[in-house]
CSV table of C-alpha atoms in Angstrom, one decimal:
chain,number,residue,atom,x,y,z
D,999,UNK,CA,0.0,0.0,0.0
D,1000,UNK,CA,1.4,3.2,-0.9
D,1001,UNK,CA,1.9,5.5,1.8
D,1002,UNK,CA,0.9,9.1,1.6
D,1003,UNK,CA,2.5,12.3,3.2
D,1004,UNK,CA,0.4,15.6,3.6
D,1005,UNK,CA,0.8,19.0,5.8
D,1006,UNK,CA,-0.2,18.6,8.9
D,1007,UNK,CA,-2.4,21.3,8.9
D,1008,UNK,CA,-3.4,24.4,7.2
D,1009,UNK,CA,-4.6,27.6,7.8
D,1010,UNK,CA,-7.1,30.2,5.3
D,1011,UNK,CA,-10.1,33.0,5.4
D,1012,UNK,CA,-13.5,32.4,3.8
D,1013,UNK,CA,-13.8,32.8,-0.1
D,1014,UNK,CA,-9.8,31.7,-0.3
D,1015,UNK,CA,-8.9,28.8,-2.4
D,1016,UNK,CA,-7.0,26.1,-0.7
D,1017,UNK,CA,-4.8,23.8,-1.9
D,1018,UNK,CA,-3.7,21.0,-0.5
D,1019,UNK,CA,-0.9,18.3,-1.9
D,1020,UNK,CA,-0.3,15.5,-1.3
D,1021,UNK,CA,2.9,13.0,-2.5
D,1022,UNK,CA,2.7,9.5,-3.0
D,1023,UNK,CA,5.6,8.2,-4.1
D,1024,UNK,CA,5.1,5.0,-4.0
D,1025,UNK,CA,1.7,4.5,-6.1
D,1026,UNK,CA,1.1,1.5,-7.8
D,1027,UNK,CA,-0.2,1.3,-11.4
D,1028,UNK,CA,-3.8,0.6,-11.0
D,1029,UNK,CA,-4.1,3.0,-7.8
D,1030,UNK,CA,-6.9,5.3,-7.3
D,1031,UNK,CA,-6.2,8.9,-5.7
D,1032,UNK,CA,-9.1,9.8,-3.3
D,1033,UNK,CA,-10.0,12.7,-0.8
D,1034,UNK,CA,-11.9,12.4,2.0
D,1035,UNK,CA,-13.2,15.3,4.7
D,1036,UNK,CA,-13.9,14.5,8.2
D,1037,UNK,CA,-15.7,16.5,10.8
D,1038,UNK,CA,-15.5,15.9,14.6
D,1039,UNK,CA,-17.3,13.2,15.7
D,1040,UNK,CA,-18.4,11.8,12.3
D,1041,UNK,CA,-17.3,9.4,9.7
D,1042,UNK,CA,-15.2,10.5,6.8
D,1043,UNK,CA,-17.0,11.6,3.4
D,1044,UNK,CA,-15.8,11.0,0.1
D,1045,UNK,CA,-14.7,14.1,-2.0
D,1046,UNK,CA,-13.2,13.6,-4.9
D,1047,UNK,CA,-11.0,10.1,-6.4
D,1048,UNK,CA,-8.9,10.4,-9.8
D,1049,UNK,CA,-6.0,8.6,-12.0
D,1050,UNK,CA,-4.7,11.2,-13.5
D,1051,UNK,CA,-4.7,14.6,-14.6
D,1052,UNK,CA,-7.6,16.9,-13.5
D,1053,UNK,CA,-10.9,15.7,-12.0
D,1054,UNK,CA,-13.7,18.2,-10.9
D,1055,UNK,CA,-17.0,17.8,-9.4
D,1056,UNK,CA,-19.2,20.5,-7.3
D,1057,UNK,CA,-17.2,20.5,-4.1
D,1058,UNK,CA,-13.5,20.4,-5.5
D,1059,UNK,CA,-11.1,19.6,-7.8
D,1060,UNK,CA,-8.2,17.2,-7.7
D,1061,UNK,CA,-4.9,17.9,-9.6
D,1062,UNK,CA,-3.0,14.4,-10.8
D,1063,UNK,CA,0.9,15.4,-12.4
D,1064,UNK,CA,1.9,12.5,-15.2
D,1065,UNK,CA,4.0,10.9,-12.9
D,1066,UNK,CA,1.0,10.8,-10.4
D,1067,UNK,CA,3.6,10.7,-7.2
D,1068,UNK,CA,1.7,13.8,-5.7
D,1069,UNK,CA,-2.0,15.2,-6.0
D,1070,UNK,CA,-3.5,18.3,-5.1
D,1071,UNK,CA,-7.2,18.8,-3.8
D,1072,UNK,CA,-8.0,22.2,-4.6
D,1073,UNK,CA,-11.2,23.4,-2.9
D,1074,UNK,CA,-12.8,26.8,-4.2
D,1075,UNK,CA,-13.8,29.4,-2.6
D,1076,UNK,CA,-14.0,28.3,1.0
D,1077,UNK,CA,-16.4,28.9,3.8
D,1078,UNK,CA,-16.1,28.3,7.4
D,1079,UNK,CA,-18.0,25.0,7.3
D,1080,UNK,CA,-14.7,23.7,5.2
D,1081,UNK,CA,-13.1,23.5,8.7
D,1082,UNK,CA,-12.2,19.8,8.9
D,1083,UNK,CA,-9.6,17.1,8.2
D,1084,UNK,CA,-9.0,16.2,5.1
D,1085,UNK,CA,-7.3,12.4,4.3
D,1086,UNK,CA,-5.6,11.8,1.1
D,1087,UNK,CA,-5.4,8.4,0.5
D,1088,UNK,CA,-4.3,5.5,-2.4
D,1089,UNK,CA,-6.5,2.7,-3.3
D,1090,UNK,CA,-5.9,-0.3,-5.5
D,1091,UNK,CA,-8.0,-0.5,-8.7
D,1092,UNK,CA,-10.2,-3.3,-7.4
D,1093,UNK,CA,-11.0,-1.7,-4.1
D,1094,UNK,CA,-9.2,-3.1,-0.5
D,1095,UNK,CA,-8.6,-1.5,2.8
D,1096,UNK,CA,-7.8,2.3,3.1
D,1097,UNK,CA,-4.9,3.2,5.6
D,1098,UNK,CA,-5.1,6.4,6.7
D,1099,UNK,CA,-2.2,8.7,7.5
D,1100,UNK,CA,-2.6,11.8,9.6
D,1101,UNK,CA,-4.3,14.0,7.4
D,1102,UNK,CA,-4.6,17.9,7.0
D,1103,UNK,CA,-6.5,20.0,9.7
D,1104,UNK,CA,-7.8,22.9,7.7
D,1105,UNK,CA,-8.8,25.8,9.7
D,1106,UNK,CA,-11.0,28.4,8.0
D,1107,UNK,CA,-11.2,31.8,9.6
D,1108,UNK,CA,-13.8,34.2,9.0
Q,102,UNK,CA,-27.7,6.5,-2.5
Q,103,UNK,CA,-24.5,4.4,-0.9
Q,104,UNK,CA,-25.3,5.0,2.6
Q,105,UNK,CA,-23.9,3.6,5.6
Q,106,UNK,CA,-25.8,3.2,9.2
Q,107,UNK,CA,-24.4,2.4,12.4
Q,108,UNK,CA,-26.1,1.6,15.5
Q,109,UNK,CA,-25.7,3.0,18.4
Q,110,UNK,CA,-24.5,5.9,17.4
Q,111,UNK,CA,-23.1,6.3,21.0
Q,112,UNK,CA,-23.0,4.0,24.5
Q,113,UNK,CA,-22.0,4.2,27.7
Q,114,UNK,CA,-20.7,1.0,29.6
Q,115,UNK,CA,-19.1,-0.6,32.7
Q,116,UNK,CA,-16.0,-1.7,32.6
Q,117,UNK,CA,-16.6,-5.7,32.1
Q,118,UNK,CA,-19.2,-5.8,30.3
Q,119,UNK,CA,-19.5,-6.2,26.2
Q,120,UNK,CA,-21.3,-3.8,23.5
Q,121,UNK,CA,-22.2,-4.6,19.6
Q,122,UNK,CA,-21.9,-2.6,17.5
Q,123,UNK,CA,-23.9,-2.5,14.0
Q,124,UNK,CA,-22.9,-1.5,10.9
Q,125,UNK,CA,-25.4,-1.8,8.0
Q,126,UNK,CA,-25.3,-0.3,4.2
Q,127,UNK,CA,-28.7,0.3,3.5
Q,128,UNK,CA,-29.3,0.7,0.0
Q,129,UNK,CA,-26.6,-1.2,-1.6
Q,130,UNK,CA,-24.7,-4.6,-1.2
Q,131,UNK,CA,-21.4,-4.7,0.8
Q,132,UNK,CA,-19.5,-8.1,0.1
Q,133,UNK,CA,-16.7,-6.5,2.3
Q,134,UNK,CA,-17.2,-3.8,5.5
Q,135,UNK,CA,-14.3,-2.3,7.6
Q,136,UNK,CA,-14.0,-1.3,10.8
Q,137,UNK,CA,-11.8,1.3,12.0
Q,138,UNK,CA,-11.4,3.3,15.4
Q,139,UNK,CA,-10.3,6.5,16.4
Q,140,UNK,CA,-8.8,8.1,19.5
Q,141,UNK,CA,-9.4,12.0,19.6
Q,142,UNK,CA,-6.9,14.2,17.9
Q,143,UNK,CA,-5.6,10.9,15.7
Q,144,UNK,CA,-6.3,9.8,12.4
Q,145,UNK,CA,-8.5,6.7,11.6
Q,146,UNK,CA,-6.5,3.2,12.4
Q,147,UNK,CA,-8.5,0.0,10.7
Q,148,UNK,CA,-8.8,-3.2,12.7
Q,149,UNK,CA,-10.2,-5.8,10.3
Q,150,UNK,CA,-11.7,-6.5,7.3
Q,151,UNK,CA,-15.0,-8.4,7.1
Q,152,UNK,CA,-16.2,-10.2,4.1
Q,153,UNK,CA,-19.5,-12.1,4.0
Q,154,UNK,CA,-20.0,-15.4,5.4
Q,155,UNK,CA,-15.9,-15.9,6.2
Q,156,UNK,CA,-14.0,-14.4,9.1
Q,157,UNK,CA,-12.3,-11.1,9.4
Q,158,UNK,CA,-9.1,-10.5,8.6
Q,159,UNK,CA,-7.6,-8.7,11.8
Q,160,UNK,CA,-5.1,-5.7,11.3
Q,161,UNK,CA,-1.8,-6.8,13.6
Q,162,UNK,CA,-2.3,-5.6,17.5
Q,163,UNK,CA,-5.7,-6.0,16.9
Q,164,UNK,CA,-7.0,-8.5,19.6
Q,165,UNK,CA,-9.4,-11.1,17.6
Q,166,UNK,CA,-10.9,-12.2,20.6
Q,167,UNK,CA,-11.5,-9.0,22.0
Q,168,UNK,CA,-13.3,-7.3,19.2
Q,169,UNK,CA,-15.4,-10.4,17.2
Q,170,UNK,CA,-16.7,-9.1,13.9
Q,171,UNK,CA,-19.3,-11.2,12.5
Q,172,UNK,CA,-20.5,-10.4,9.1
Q,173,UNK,CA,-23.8,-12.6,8.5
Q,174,UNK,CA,-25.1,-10.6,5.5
Q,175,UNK,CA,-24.3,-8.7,3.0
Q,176,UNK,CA,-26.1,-5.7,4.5
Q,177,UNK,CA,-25.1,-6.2,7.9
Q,178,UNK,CA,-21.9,-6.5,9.8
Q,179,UNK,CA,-21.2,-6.9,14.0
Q,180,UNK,CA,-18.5,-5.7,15.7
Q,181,UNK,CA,-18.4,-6.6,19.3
Q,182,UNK,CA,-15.9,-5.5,22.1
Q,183,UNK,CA,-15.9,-7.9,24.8
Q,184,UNK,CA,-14.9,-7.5,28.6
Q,185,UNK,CA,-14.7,-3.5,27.5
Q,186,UNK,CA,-12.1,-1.6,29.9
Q,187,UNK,CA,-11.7,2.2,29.9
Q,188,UNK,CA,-9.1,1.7,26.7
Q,189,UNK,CA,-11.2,0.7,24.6
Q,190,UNK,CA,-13.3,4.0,24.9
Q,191,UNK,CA,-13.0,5.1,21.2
Q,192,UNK,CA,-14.8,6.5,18.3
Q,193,UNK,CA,-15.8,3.1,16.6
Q,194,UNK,CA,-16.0,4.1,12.1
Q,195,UNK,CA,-17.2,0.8,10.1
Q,196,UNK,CA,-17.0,1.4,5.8
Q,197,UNK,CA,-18.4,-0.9,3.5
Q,198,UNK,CA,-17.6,-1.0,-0.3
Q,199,UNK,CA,-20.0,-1.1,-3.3
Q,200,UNK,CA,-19.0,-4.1,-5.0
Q,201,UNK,CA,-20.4,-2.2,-8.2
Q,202,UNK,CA,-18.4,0.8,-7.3
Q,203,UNK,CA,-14.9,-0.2,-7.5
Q,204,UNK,CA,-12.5,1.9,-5.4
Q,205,UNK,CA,-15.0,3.9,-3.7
Q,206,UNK,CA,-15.7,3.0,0.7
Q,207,UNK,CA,-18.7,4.4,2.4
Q,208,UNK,CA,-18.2,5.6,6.0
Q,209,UNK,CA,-20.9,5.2,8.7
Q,210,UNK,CA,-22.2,8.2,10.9
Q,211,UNK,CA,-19.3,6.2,13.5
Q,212,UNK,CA,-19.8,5.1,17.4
Q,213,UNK,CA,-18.9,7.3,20.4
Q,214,UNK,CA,-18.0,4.2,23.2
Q,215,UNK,CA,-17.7,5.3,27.0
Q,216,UNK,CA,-16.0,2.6,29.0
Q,217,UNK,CA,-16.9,3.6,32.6
């Protein structure tokens, strides 16, 4: 399983964009990049998964270089309800266990 | 769609005594379910993998005897912590996986457990 590094946390004001990257060196061939947010006290919620280059949906973006040993979530605009964790996280092709690593704390201030 | 319940969605014990834990996907079928826990401040840390009608596959440290995960359908899936001590008091996350969704895990709402 690849193992992923991210900042620790982050800091940003309302209506900023934030970007946060992640590397994964390691990634296999048929691995999946995916975000997921968590708040306190809940379960984590799927953002955003890619392969490669850009993805977008209505909540963010993800950034995917060619060598796809990093990936960048970029989330528009923010607001203070953004305040959360956000895991970055590699997945085989065919699905299998997630390991989380520590994940990003991104504090939104008004 | 793809959602994930999980039952109680907190409890508060004596030390001793054992707690289930359910874990359901309710409008899809989950051939596998995970169950993960977290301590406050820390990240997520998974303790097994449960596929339908086999026995988990416990993450290393993870006492098999002291958390029994039954998975009897493929809607459903038990975790029980026996003999609970203050320890185990944890923020209990079970996931299940679309088999027609590749890739993609669906967290429940997670489990607040109080060991007293």
């Amino acid at each position: 399983l690849a193992k992923t590094t991210q900042p620790i946390s982050m800091d940003s004001y309302e209506g900023q964009e934030v970007n946060i990257t992640c590397s994964h060196n390691n990634i296999a061939t048929n691995d999946y990049i995916t975000w997921y947010q968590q708040f306190p006290s809940q379960g984590p919620r799927f953002i955003i998964q890619g392969y490669k280059t850009k993805v977008t949906n209505e909540v963010a973006s993800l950034f995917i270089p060619a060598d796809r040993k990093s990936s960048t979530l970029s989330l528009p605009r923010v607001s203070l309800s953004d305040t959360a964790v956000y895991y970055c996280l590699v997945l085989g092709g065919q699905g299998g266990k997630l390991i989380f690593g520590q994940g990003t704390e991104l504090s939104v201030k008004p | 769609g793809a959602v994930v319940s999980q039952h109680p969605s907190w409890v508060i014990c004596k030390s001793g005594t054992s707690v289930k834990i359910e874990c359901r996907s309710l409008d899809f079928q989950a051939t596998t379910m995970f169950w993960y826990r977290q301590f406050p401040k820390q990240s997520l840390m998974l303790m097994a993998t449960s596929n339908e009608g086999s026995k988990a596959t416990y993450e290393q440290g993870v006492e098999k005897d002291k958390f029994l995960i039954n998975h009897a359908s493929l809607t459903l899936s038990t975790l029980t912590v026996t003999s609970a001590h203050p320890e185990d008091s944890s923020f209990y996350i079970c996931s299940a996986t679309d088999s027609g969704r590749a890739g993609e895990q669906f967290f429940g709402p997670g489990t607040r457990l109080t060991v007293l």
